[in-house]
Short mmCIF file of C-alpha atoms in Angstrom, two decimals:
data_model
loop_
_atom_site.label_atom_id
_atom_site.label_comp_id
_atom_site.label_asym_id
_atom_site.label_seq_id
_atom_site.Cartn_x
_atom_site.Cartn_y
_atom_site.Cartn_z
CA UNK A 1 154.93 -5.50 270.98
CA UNK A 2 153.35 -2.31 270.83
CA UNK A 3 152.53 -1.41 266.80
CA UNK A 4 154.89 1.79 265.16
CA UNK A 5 153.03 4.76 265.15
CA UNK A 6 154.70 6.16 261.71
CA UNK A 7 154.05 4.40 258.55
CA UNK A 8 155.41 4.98 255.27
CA UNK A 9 153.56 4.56 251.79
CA UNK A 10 155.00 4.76 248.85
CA UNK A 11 153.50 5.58 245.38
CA UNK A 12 155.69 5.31 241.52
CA UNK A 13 155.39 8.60 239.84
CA UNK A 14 155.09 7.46 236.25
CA UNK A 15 153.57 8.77 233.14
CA UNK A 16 149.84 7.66 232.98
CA UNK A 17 148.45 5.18 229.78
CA UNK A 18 145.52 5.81 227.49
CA UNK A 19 142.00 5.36 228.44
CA UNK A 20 141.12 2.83 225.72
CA UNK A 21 137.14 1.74 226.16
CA UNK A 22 135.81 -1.23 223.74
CA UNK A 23 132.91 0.35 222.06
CA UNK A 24 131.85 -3.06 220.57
CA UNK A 25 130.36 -5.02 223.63
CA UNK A 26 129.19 -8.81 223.89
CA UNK A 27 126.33 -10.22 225.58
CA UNK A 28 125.62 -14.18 225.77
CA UNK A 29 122.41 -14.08 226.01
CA UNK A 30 121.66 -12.22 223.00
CA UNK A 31 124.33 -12.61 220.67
CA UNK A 32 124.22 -16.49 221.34
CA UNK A 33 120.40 -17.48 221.17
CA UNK A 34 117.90 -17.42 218.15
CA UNK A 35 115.19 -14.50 217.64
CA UNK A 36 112.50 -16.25 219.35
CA UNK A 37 114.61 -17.30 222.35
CA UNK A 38 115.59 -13.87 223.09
CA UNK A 39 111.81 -12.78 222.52
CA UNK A 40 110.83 -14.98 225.10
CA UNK A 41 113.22 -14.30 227.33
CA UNK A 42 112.57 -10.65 227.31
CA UNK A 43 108.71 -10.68 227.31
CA UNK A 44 108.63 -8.74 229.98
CA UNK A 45 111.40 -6.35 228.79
CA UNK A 46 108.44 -6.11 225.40
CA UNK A 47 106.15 -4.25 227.71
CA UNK A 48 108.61 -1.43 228.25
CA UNK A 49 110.26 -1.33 224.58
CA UNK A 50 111.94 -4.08 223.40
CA UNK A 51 114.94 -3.52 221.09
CA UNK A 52 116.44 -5.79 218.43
CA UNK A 53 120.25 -7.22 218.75
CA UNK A 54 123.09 -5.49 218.63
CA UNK A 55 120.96 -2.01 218.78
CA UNK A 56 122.70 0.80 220.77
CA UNK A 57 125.64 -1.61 220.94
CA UNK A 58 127.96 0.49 219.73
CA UNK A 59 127.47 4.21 220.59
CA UNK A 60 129.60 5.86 218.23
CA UNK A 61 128.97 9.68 217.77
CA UNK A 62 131.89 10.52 216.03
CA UNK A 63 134.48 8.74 213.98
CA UNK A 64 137.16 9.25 216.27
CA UNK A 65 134.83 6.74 218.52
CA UNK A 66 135.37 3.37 217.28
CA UNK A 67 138.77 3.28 218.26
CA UNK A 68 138.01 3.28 221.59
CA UNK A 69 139.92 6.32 223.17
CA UNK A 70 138.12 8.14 225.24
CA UNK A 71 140.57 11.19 225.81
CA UNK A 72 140.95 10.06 229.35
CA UNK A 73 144.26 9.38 231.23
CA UNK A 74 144.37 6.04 233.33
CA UNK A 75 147.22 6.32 236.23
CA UNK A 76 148.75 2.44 236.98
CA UNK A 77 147.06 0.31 239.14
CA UNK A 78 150.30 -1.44 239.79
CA UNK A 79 153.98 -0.36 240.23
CA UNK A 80 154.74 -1.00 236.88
CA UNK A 81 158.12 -2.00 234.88
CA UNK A 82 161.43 -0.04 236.04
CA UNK A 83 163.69 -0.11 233.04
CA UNK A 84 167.54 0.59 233.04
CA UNK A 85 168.25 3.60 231.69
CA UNK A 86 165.41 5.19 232.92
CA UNK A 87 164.75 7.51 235.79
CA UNK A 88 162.78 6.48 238.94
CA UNK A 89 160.57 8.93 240.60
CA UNK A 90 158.63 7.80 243.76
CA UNK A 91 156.18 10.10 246.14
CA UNK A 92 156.40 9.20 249.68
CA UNK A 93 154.18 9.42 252.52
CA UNK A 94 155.18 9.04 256.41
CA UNK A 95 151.97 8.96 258.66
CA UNK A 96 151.36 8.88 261.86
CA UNK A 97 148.47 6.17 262.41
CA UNK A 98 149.05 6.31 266.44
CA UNK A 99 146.96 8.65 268.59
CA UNK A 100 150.02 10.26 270.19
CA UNK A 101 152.52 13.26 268.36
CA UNK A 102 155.78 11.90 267.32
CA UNK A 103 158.88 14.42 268.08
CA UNK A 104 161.90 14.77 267.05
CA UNK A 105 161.13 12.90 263.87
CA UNK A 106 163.77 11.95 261.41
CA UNK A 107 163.61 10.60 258.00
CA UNK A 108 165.78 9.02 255.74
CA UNK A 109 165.39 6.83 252.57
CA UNK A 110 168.20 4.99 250.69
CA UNK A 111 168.68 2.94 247.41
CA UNK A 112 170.40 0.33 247.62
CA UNK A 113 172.04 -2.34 244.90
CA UNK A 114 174.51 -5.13 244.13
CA UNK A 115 177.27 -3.00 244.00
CA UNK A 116 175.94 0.45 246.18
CA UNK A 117 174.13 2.29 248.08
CA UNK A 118 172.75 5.64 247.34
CA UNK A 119 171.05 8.01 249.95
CA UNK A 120 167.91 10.05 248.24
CA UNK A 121 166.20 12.01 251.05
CA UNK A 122 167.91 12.40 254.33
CA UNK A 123 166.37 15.46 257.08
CA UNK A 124 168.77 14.41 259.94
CA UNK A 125 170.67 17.58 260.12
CA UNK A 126 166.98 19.17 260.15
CA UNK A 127 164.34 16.91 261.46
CA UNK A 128 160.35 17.78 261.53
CA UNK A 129 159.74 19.13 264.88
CA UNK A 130 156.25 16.87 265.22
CA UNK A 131 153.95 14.43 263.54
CA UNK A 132 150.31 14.99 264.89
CA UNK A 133 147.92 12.02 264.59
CA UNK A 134 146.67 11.61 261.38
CA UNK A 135 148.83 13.72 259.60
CA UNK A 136 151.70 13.21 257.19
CA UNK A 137 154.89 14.16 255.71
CA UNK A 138 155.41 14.01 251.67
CA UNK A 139 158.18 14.19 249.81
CA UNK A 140 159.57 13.12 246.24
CA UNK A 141 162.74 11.29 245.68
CA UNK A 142 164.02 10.45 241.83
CA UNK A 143 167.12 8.26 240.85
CA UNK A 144 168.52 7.21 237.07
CA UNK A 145 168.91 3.35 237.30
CA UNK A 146 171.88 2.31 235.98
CA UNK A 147 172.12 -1.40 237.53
CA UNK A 148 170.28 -4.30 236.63
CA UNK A 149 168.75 -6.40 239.35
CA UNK A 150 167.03 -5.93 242.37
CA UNK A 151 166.59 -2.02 243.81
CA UNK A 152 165.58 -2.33 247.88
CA UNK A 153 164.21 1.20 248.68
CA UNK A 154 164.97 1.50 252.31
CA UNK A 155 162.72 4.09 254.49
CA UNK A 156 163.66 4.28 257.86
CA UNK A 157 162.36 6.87 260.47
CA UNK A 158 163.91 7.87 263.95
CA UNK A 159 161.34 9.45 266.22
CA UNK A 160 160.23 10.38 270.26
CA UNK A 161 157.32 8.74 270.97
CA UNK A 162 154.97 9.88 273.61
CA UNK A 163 156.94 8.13 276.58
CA UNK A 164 160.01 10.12 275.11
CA UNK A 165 161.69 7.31 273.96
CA UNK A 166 163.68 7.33 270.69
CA UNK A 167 161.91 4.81 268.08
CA UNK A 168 163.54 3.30 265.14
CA UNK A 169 161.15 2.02 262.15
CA UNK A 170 162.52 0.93 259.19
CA UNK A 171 160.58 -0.46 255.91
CA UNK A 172 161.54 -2.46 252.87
CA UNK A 173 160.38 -1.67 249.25
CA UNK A 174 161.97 -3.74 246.31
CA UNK A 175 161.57 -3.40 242.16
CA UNK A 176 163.69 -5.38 239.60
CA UNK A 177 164.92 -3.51 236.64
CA UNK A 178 165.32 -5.03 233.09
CA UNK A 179 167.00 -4.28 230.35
CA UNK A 180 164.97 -2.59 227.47
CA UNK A 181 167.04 -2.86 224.82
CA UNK A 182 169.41 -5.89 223.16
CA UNK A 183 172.25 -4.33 221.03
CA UNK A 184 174.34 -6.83 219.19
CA UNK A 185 177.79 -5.59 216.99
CA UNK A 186 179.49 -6.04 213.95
CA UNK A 187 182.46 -5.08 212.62
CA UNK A 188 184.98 -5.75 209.39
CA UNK A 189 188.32 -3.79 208.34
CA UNK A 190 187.41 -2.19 204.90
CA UNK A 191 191.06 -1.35 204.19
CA UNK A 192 192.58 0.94 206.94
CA UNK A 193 188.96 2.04 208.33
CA UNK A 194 186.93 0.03 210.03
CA UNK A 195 183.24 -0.36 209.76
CA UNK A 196 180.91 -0.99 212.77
CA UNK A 197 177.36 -2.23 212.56
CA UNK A 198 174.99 -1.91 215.13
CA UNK A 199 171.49 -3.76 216.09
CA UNK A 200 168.97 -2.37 218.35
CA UNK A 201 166.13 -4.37 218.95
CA UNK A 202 163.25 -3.59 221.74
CA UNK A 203 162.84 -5.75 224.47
CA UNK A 204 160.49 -3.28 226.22
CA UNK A 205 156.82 -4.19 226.76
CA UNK A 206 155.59 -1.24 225.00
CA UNK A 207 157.18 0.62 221.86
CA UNK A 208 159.57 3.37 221.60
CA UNK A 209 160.91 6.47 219.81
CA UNK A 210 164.97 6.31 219.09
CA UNK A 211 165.62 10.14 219.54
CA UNK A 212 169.34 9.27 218.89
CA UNK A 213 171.89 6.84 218.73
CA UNK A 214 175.61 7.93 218.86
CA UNK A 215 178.56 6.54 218.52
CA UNK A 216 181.64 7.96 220.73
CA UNK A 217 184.89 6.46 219.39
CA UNK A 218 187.86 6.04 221.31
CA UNK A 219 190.92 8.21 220.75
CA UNK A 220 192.69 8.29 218.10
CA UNK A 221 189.51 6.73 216.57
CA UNK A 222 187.24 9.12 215.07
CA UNK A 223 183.77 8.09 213.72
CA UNK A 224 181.11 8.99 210.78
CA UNK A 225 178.01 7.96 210.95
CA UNK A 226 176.72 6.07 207.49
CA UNK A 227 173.16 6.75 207.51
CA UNK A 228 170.46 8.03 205.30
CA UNK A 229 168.25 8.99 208.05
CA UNK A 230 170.23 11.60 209.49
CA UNK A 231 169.89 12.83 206.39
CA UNK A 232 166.62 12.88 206.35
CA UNK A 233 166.44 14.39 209.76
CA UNK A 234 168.31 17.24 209.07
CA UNK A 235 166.39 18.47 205.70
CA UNK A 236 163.06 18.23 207.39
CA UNK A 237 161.77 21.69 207.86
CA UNK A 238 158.68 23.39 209.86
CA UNK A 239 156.37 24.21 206.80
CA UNK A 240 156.44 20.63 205.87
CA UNK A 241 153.12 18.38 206.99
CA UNK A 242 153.19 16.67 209.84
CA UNK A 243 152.77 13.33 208.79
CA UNK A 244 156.36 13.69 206.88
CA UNK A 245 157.82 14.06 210.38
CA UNK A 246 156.11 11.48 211.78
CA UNK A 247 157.55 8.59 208.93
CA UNK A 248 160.76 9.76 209.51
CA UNK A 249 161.23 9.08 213.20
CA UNK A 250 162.68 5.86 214.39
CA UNK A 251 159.71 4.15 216.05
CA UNK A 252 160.89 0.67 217.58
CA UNK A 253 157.76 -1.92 218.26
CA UNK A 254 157.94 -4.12 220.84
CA UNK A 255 160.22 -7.19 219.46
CA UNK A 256 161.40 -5.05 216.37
CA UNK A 257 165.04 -3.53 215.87
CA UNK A 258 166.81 -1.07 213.89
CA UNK A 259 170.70 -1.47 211.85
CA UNK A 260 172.59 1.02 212.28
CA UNK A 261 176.47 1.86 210.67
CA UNK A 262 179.55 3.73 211.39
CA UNK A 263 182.65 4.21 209.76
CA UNK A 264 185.82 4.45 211.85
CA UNK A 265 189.63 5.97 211.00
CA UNK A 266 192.14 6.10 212.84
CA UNK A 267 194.03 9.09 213.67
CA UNK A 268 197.67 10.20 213.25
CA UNK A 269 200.27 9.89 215.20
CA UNK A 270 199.84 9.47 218.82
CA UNK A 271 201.07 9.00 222.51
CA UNK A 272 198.54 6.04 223.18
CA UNK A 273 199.74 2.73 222.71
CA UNK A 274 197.92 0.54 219.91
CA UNK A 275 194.43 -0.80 221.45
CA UNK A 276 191.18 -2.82 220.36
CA UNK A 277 188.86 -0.67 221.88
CA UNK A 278 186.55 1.14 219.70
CA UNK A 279 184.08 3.36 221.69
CA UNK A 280 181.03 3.69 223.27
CA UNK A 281 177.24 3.48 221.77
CA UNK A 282 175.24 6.04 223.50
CA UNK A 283 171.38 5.23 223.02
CA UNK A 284 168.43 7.56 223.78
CA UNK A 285 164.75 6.86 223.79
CA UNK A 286 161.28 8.24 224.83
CA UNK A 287 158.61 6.18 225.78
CA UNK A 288 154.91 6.47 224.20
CA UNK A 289 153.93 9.30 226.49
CA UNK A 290 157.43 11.00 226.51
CA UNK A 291 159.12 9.63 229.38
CA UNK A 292 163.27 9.40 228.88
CA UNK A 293 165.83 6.92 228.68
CA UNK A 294 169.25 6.80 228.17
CA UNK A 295 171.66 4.21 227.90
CA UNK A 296 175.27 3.84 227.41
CA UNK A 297 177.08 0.57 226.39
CA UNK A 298 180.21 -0.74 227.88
CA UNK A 299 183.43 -0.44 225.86
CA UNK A 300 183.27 -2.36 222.42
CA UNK A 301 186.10 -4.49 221.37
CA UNK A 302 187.08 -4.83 217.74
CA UNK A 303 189.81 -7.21 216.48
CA UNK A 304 193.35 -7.19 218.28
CA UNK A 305 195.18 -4.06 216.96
CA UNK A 306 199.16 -5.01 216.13
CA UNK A 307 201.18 -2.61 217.88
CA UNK A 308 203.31 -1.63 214.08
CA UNK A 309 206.20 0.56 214.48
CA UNK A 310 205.24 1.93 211.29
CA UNK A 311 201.98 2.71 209.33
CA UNK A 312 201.66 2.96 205.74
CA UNK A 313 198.24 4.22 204.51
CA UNK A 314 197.11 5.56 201.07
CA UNK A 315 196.18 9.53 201.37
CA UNK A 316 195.73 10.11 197.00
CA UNK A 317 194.68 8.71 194.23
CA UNK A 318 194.17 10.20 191.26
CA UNK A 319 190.66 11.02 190.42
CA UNK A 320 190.35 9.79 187.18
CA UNK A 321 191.92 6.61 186.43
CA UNK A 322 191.97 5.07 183.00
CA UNK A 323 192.64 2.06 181.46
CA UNK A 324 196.65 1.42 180.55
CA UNK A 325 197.03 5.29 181.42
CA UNK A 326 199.59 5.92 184.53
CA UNK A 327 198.11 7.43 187.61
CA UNK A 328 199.82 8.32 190.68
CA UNK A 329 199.11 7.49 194.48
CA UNK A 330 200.36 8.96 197.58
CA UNK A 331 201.57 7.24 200.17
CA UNK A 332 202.23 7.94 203.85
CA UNK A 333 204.41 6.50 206.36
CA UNK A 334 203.91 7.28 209.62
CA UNK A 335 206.00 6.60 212.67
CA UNK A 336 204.39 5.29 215.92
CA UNK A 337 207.91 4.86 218.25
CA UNK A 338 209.58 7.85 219.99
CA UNK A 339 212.73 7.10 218.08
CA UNK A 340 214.40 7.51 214.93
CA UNK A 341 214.08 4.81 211.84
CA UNK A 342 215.84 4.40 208.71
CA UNK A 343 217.30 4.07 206.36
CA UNK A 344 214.19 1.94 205.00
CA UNK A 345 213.05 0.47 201.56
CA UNK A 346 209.47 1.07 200.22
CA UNK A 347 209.38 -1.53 197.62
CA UNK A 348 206.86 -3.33 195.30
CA UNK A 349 206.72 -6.90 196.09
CA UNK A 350 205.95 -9.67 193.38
CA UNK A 351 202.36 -9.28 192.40
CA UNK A 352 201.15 -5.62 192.99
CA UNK A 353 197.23 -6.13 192.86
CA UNK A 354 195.03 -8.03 191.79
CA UNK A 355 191.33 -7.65 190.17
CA UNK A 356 188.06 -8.13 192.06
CA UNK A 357 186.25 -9.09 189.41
CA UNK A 358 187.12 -10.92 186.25
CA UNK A 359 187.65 -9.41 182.76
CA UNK A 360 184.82 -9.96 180.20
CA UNK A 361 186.08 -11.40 177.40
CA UNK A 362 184.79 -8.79 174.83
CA UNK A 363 186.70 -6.25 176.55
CA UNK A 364 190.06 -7.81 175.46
CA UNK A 365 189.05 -7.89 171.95
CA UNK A 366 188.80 -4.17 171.66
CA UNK A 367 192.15 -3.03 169.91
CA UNK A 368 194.01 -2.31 173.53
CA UNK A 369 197.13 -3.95 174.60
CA UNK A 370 196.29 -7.33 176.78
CA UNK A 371 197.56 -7.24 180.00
CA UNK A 372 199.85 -10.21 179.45
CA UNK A 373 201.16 -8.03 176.48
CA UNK A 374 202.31 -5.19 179.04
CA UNK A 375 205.79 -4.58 179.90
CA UNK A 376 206.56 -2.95 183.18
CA UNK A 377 209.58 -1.52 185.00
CA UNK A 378 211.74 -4.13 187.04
CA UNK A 379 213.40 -2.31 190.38
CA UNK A 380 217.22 -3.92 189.28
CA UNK A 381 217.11 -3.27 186.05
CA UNK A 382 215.37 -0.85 184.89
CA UNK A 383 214.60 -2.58 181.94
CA UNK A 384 211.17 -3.09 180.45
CA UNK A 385 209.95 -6.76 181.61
CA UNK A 386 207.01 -9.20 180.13
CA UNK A 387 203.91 -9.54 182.36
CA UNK A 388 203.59 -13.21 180.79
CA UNK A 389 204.42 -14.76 184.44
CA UNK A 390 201.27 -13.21 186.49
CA UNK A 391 198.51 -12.46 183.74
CA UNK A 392 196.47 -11.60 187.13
CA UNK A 393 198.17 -8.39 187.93
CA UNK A 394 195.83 -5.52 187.55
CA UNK A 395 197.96 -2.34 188.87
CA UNK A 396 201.70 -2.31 188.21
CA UNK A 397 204.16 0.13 189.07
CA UNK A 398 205.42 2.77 186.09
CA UNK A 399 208.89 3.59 186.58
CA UNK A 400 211.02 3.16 190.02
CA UNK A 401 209.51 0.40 191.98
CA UNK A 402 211.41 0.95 194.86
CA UNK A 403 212.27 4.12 197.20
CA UNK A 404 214.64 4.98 200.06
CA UNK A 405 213.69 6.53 203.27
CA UNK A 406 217.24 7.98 204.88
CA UNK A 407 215.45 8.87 207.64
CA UNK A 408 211.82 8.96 209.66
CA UNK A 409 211.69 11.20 212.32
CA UNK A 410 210.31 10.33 216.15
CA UNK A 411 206.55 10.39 215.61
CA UNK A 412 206.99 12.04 212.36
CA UNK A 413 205.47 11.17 208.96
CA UNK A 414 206.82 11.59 205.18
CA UNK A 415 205.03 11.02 202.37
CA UNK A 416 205.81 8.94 198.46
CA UNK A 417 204.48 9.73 195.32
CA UNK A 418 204.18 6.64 193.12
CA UNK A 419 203.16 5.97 189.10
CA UNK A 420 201.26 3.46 188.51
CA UNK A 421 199.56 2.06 185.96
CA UNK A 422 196.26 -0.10 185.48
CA UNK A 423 195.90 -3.08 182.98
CA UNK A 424 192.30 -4.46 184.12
CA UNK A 425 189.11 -2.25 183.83
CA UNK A 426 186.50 -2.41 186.56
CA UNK A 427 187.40 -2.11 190.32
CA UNK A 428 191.06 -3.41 190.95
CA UNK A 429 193.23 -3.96 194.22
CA UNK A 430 195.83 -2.24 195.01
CA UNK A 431 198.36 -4.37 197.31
CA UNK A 432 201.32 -5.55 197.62
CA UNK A 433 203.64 -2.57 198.73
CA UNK A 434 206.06 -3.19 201.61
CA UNK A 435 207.95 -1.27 203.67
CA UNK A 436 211.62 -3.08 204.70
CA UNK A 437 214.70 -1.85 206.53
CA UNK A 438 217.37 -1.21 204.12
CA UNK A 439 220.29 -3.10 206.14
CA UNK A 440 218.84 -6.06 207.97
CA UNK A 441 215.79 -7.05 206.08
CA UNK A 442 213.41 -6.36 208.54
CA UNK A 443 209.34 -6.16 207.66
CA UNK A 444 207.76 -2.99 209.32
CA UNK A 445 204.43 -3.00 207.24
CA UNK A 446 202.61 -4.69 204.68
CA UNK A 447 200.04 -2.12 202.89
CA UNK A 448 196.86 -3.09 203.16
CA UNK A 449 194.32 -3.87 199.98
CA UNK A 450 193.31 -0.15 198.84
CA UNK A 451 190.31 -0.19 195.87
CA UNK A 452 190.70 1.44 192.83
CA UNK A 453 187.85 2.50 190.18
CA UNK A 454 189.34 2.21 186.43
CA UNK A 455 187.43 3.70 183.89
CA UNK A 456 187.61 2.64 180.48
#
C-alpha cells in the first residue's frame, strides 16, 4: 500500500517555563579526590595554568545570578498537562511529503469525548485548491475543556491525488485531562441562614493565583461572602508598594488549599417550591505565567429543606438589650401556599429560651432580682406567675403571650410585635415560639433558636 502523501503534525500552544540554569556545578573528579590527586591528575593541565577547586565554578556577575534565571524562555519539550477548566490551543500542520500536488484538498479536525463531539476547523465548503510538494497548510484550533478523561483530536484530510482519485487520511491524537483543583463543602444552619464553607486545595503540578472565587446561590437564596480578604482587595490602591499587592493575592502551592465562607438567606415569598439546592461555586485561576482557568462546580446540596406552609423568622430586635429590662422583637409570618390561612395562634410554648452559657455566680449576688424570683405573664390568666418551675429560662414573654392571626393572605406576610424580657446576662436563646391553627390544633412552624446579646 502506497504511503499518504499529506501528513499532519501537531504542536500544543502553551505558555513557555523559566530558563532556570544551576550556577553551582559538580565535578567528580575534583570535588571527590584530595589536593595531590587532582595535582597529578592535571599535570599536564599545570603547564597551561592550573586552577584550584571550585575556581570559576560559579560565575556570578550579579546578584540576581545565583538563582539561576537566566531571563530566557524555555518552550515544552513535551505536550504537557491539559487541565479542566482550561483552554486548549493546538497549531497544526498538513504537509505534503509526496512528490505529486494534492487537489481538491479538504481538511477537517474534530474533538471528540465521552459524552461529544465537537468540530474545530472544518474547510469543506471551501477547500485549498492544491498542496505542492513540500509545502504546508497551518492553522490554529482552541477549545475550553470541560470533560475529564480522554480528548482524541481527530484530523482527517480528503484530497485528489495525482491519478485523480479521491484519498481519505485520517490521524489520531489523544491527551487526558485532570482535574486541578479538589473542593470539598461544609455547611450548618445558624438560625434561619445558612452558612457554607468551602475548601480549595491544588492538585495542579505547579502553583496558582485564585483571581476569584464566587459563589452563585440558587433562587430565592441569596449569598454574602464572609471574608476579610475581599476586604483587603478592595482598599488596596495604586500608590501603595508593590510588595503589599503581592501578600494579598491568593497564591495556592502545589498540595496547599484555601477556606473560604459564605453566608446564605433565604428570600421571601416565592413561586418555587422548597428545595436543597444551594448554588454554584464558580472558581477562577491563572497559572504562573498567566494562562486562565475557570471552573464551575456542579449544583451543591445542603440539608433537605421541609416544604412549611408557613415561615416564621425574626426581622427586629431591639438594639440594646438589658438585663430584667423588656425589649421587643418582631416577628414575621410568611405564607408559602397560594391559599388563604387562618385563623391561627402565635403562642409561647413552655420554656421560651434558654442560656448558652451559664450564669457566674457573682453575678447573682449583685442586688438584682434572681431569675427564679421573676414573675411573668401566663397567656390564661393574665396573672403574674413564679418562674420557680424552669430556673433555666433566660427570655420570657412581658405581657400577652399569645396572638391571633384572623387571616394570612395567599403568599402574603404580616408581621407581630412582642415584649419580652431577659433574666440571664450574656448571650441567651430565643426559642420556643409556635405558630398553631386556632380550631384544629394543627403545628405550622416551630421558630427556630434566634441569639440575643444582653448587656448588663
Amino acid at each position: 500500500m502506497a504511503e499518504d502523501a499529506l501528513a499532519f503534525r501537531i504542536l500544543r500552544l502553551a505558555k513557555p517555563a523559566l530558563g532556570v540554569q544551576q550556577p553551582l556545578k559538580f565535578q567528580l573528579d575534583e570535588d571527590m579526590t584530595s589536593d595531590s590527586v587532582r595535582r597529578t591528575t592535571h599535570s599536564t593541565a599545570s603547564s597551561r595554568g592550573y586552577k584550584e577547586p571550585f575556581a570559576d565554578r560559579a560565575q556570578l556577575q550579579t546578584a540576581i545570578d545565583a538563582c539561576g534565571v537566566s531571563g530566557l524562555m524555555v518552550l515544552s519539550k513535551s505536550f504537557g498537562d491539559a487541565y479542566l477548566g482550561e483552554s486548549f490551543v493546538g497549531y497544526i500542520a498538513l504537509g505534503n511529503r509526496a512528490n505529486f500536488r494534492a487537489t481538491e484538498v479538504m481538511v477537517k479536525v474534530e474533538l471528540q469525548t465521552v459524552r461529544q463531539k465537537v468540530v474545530l476547523y472544518d474547510n469543506s465548503t471551501a477547500p485549498l485548491p492544491f498542496l505542492a510538494p513540500g509545502s504546508r497548510h497551518d492553522f490554529i484550533i482552541q477549545h475550553d475543556i470541560k470533560e475529564l478523561g480522554i480528548h482524541s483530536l481527530i484530523c482527517s484530510t480528503v484530497y485528489t491525488g495525482a491519478d485523480g482519485e479521491r484519498r481519505y487520511t485520517p490521524e489520531t491524537f489523544k491527551f487526558t485531562s485532570a482535574n486541578p483543583l479538589y473542593v470539598k463543602t461544609k455547611t450548618r444552619q445558624v438560625g434561619g441562614d445558612t452558612l457554607m464553607e468551602a475548601c480549595i486545595e491544588n492538585y495542579s503540578k505547579g502553583p496558582m493565583v485564585l483571581e476569584y472565587v464566587r459563589f452563585d446561590a440558587a433562587p430565592p437564596l441569596t449569598t454574602v461572602s464572609i471574608d476579610i480578604r475581599d476586604v483587603l482587595l478592595t482598599d488596596f490602591m495604586s500608590d501603595n508598594p508593590l510588595g503589599t499587592y503581592i501578600d494579598q493575592l491568593q497564591v495556592l502551592d502545589v498540595g496547599c488549599g484555601s477556606n473560604y465562607l459564605f453566608r446564605l438567606t433565604r428570600g421571601g415569598a416565592s413561586d418555587q417550591p422548597a428545595s436543597s439546592a444551594l448554588g454554584k461555586l464558580e472558581i477562577k485561576w491563572r497559572g504562573s505565567l498567566g494562562e486562565v482557568g475557570r471552573l464551575q462546580t456542579q449544583q451543591i446540596l445542603g440539608p433537605p429543606v421541609p416544604a412549611k406552609e408557613v415561615e416564621l423568622k425574626i426581622v427586629f430586635v431591639s438594639d440594646k438589650v438589658q438585663l430584667e429590662r423588656p425589649f421587643q422583637a418582631v416577628v414575621k409570618l410568611q405564607s408559602n401556599v397560594d391559599r388563604q390561612l387562618g385563623p391561627l395562634t402565635l403562642a409561647m410554648a413552655p420554656g421560651v429560651s434558654q442560656s448558652t452559657k451559664a450564669q457566674p455566680p457573682a453575678a447573682q449576688d449583685r442586688g438584682m432580682l434572681r431569675p427564679s424570683a421573676m414573675p411573668r405573664l401566663t397567656a390564661d390568666t393574665g396573672n403574674l406567675a413564679s418562674a420557680n418551675d424552669s430556673a433555666s429560662k433566660s427570655i420570657v414573654a412581658c405581657g400577652v403571650t399569645s396572638h391571633i392571626i384572623d387571616m394570612l393572605a395567599p403568599r402574603g406576610s404580616t408581621q407581630i410585635t412582642l415584649s419580652l424580657m431577659p433574666l440571664s446576662q450574656g448571650v441567651q436563646q430565643l426559642s420556643g415560639l409556635v405558630l398553631q391553627g386556632s380550631h384544629d390544633g394543627r403545628l405550622y412552624d416551630r421558630l427556630q433558636p434566634f441569639e440575643v446579646l444582653v448587656g448588663a
